[in-house]
PDB file of C-alpha atoms in Angstrom:
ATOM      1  CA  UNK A   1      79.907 113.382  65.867  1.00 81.00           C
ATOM      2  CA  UNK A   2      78.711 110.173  67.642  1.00 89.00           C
ATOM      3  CA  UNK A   3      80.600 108.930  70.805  1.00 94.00           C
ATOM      4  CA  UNK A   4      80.496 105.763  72.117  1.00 96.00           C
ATOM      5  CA  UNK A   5      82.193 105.387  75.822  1.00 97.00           C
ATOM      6  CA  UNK A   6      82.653 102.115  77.720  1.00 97.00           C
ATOM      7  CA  UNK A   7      82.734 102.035  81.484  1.00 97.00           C
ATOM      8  CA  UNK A   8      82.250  99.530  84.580  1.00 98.00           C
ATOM      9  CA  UNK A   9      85.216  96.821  83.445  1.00 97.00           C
ATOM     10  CA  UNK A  10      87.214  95.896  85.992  1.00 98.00           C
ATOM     11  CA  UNK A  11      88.884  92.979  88.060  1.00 98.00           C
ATOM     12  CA  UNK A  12      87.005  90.155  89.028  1.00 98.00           C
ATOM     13  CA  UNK A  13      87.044  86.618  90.485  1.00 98.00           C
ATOM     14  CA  UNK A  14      85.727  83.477  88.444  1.00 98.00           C
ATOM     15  CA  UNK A  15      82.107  83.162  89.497  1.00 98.00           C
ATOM     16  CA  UNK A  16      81.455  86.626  89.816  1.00 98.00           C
ATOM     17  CA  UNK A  17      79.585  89.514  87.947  1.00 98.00           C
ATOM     18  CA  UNK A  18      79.977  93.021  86.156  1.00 98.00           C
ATOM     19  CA  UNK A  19      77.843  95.170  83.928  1.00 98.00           C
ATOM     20  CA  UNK A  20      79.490  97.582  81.537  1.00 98.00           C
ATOM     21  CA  UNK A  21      77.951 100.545  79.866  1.00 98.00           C
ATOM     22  CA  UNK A  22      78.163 102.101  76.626  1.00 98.00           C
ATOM     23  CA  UNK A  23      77.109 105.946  76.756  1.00 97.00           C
ATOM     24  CA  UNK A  24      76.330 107.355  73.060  1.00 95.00           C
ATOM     25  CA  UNK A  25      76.067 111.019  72.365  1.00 93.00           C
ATOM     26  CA  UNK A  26      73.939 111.834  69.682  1.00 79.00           C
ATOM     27  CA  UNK A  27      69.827 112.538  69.213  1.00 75.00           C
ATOM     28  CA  UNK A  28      69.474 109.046  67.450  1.00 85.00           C
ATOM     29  CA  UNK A  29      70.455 106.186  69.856  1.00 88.00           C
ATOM     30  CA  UNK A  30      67.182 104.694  69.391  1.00 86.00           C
ATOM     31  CA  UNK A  31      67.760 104.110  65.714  1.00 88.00           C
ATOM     32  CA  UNK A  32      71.220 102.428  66.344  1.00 92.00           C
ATOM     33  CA  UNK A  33      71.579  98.869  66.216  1.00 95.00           C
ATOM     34  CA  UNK A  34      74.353  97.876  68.793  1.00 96.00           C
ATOM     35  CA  UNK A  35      76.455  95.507  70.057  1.00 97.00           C
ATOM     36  CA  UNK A  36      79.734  94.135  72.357  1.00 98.00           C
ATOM     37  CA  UNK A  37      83.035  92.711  70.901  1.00 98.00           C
ATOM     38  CA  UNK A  38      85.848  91.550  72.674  1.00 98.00           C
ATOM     39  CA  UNK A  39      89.309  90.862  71.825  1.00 98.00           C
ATOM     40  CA  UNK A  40      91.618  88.937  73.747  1.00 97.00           C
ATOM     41  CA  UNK A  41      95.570  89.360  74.062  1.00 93.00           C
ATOM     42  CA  UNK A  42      97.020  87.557  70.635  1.00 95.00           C
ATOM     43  CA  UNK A  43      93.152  86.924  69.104  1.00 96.00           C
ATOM     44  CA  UNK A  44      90.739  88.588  66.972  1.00 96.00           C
ATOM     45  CA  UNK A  45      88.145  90.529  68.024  1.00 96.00           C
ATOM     46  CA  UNK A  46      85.137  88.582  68.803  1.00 97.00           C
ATOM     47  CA  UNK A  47      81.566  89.515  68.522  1.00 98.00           C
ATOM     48  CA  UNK A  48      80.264  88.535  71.119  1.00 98.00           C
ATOM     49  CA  UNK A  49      76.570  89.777  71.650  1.00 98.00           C
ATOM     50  CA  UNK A  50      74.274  92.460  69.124  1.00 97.00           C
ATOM     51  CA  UNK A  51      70.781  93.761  69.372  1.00 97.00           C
ATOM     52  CA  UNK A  52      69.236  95.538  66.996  1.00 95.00           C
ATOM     53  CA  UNK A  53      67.665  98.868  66.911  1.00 93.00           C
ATOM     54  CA  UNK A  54      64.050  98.243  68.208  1.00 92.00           C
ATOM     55  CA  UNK A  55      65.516  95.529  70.326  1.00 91.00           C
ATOM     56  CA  UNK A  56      63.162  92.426  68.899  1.00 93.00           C
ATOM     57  CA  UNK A  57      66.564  90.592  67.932  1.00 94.00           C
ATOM     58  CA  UNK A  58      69.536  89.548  69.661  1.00 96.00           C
ATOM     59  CA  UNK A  59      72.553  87.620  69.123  1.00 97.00           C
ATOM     60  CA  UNK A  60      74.796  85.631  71.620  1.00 98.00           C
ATOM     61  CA  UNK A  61      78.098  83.627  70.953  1.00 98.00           C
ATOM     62  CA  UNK A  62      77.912  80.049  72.355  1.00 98.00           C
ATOM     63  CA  UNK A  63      80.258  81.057  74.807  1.00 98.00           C
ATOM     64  CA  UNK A  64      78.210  83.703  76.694  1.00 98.00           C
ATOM     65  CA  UNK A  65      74.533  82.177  76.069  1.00 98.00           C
ATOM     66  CA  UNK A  66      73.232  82.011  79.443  1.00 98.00           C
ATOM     67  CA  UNK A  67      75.885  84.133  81.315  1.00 98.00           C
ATOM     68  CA  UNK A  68      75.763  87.506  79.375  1.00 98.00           C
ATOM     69  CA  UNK A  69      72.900  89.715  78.670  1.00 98.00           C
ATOM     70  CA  UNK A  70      72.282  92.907  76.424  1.00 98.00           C
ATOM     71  CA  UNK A  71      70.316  95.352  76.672  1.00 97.00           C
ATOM     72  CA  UNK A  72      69.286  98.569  75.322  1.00 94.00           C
ATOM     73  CA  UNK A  73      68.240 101.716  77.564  1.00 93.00           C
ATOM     74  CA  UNK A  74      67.246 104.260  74.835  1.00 90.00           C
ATOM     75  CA  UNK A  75      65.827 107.056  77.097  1.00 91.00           C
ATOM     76  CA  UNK A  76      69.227 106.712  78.828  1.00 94.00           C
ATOM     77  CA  UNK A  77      71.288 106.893  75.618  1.00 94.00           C
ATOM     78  CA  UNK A  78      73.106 103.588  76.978  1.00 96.00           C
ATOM     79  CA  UNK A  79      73.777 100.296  76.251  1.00 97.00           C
ATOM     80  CA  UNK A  80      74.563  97.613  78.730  1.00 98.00           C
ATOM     81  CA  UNK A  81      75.962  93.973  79.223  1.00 98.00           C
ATOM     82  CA  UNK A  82      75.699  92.045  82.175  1.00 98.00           C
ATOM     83  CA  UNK A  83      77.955  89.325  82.732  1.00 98.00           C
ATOM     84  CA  UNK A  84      77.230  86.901  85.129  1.00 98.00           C
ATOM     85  CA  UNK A  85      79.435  83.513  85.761  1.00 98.00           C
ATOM     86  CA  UNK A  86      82.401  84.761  84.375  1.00 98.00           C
ATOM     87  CA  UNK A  87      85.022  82.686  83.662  1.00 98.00           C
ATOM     88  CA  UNK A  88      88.943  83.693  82.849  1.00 97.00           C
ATOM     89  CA  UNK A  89      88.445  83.043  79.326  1.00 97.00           C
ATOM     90  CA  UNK A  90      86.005  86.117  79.668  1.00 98.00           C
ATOM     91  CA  UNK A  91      89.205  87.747  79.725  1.00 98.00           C
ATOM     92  CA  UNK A  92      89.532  90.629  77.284  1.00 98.00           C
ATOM     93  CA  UNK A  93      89.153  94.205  75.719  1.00 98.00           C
ATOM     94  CA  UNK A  94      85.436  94.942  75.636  1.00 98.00           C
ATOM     95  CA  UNK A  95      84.293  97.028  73.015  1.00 98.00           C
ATOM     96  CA  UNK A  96      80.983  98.843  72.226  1.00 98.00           C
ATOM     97  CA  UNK A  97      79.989  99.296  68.630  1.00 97.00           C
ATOM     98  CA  UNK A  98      76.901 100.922  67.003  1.00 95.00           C
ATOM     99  CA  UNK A  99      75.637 101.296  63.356  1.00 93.00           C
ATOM    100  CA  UNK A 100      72.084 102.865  61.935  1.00 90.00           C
ATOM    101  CA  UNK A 101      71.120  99.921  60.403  1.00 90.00           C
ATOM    102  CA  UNK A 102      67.730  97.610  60.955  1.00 88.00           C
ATOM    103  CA  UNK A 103      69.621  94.229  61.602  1.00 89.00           C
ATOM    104  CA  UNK A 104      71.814  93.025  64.156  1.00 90.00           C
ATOM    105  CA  UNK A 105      75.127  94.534  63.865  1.00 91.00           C
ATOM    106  CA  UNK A 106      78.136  92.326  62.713  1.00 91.00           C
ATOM    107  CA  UNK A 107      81.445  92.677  62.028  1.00 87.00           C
ATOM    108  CA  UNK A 108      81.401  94.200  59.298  1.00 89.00           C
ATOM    109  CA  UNK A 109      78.525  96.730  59.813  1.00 90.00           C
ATOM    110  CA  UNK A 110      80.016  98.555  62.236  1.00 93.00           C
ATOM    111  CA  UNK A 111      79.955 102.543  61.587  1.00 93.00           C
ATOM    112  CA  UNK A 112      81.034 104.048  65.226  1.00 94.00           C
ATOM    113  CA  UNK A 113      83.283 101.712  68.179  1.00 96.00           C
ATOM    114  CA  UNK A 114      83.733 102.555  72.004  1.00 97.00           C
ATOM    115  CA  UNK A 115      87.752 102.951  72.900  1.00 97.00           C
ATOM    116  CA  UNK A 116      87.293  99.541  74.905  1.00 97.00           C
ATOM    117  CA  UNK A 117      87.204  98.520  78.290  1.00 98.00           C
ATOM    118  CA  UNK A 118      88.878  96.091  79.857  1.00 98.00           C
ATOM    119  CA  UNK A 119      87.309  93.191  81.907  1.00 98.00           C
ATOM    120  CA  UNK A 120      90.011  90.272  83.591  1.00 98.00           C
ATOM    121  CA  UNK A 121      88.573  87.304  85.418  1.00 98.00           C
ATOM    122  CA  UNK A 122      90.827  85.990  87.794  1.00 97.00           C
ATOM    123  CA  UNK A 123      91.148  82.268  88.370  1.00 94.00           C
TER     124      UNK A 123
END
């Protein structure tokens, strides 16, 4: 059974910075592609950045390019977003999401989630 758990979202100011985590169990992290959705209050949940399994790919919506960051710790078993900048429409459920295959993972490729964390930006 594969377990992805979120941690490190939090309250922050407009300007400022956090980095979540996503722990996985499991023996084969390093063959998961991954990746960070968020869903806002009333909205869909938003992909908003992917890498894929060997980490040679990324993704980034136009709203974070520049400000967020993925990466992929696979002796740790983690992955990790840092989010610098942010801004109130950061606001949201952030979720971690894996799947074993070779691309960057979309919205529809997703075989295990995280149970969220959230992140609110303060004005």
């Amino acid at each position: 059974q594969v377990q992805l758990v979120e941690s490190g979202g939090g309250l922050v100011q407009a300007g400022g910075s956090l980095r979540l985590s996503c722990a996985v169990s499991g023996r084969t992290f390093s063959s998961y592609s991954m990746g960070w959705f968020r869903q806002a209050p009333g909205k869909e949940r938003e992909r908003v950045t992917a890498i894929n399994w060997i980490g040679s790919s990324t993704y980034y919506a136009d709203s974070v390019k520049g400000r967020f960051t993925i990466s992929k710790d696979n002796a740790k078993n983690t992955l990790y977003l840092q989010m610098n900048s942010l801004k109130p429409e950061d606001t949201a459920v952030y979720y971690c999401a894996a799947n074993h295959l070779r691309n960057v993972i979309t919205s529809t490729t997703i075989d295990y989630w995280g149970q969220g964390t959230q992140v609110t930006v303060s004005s």
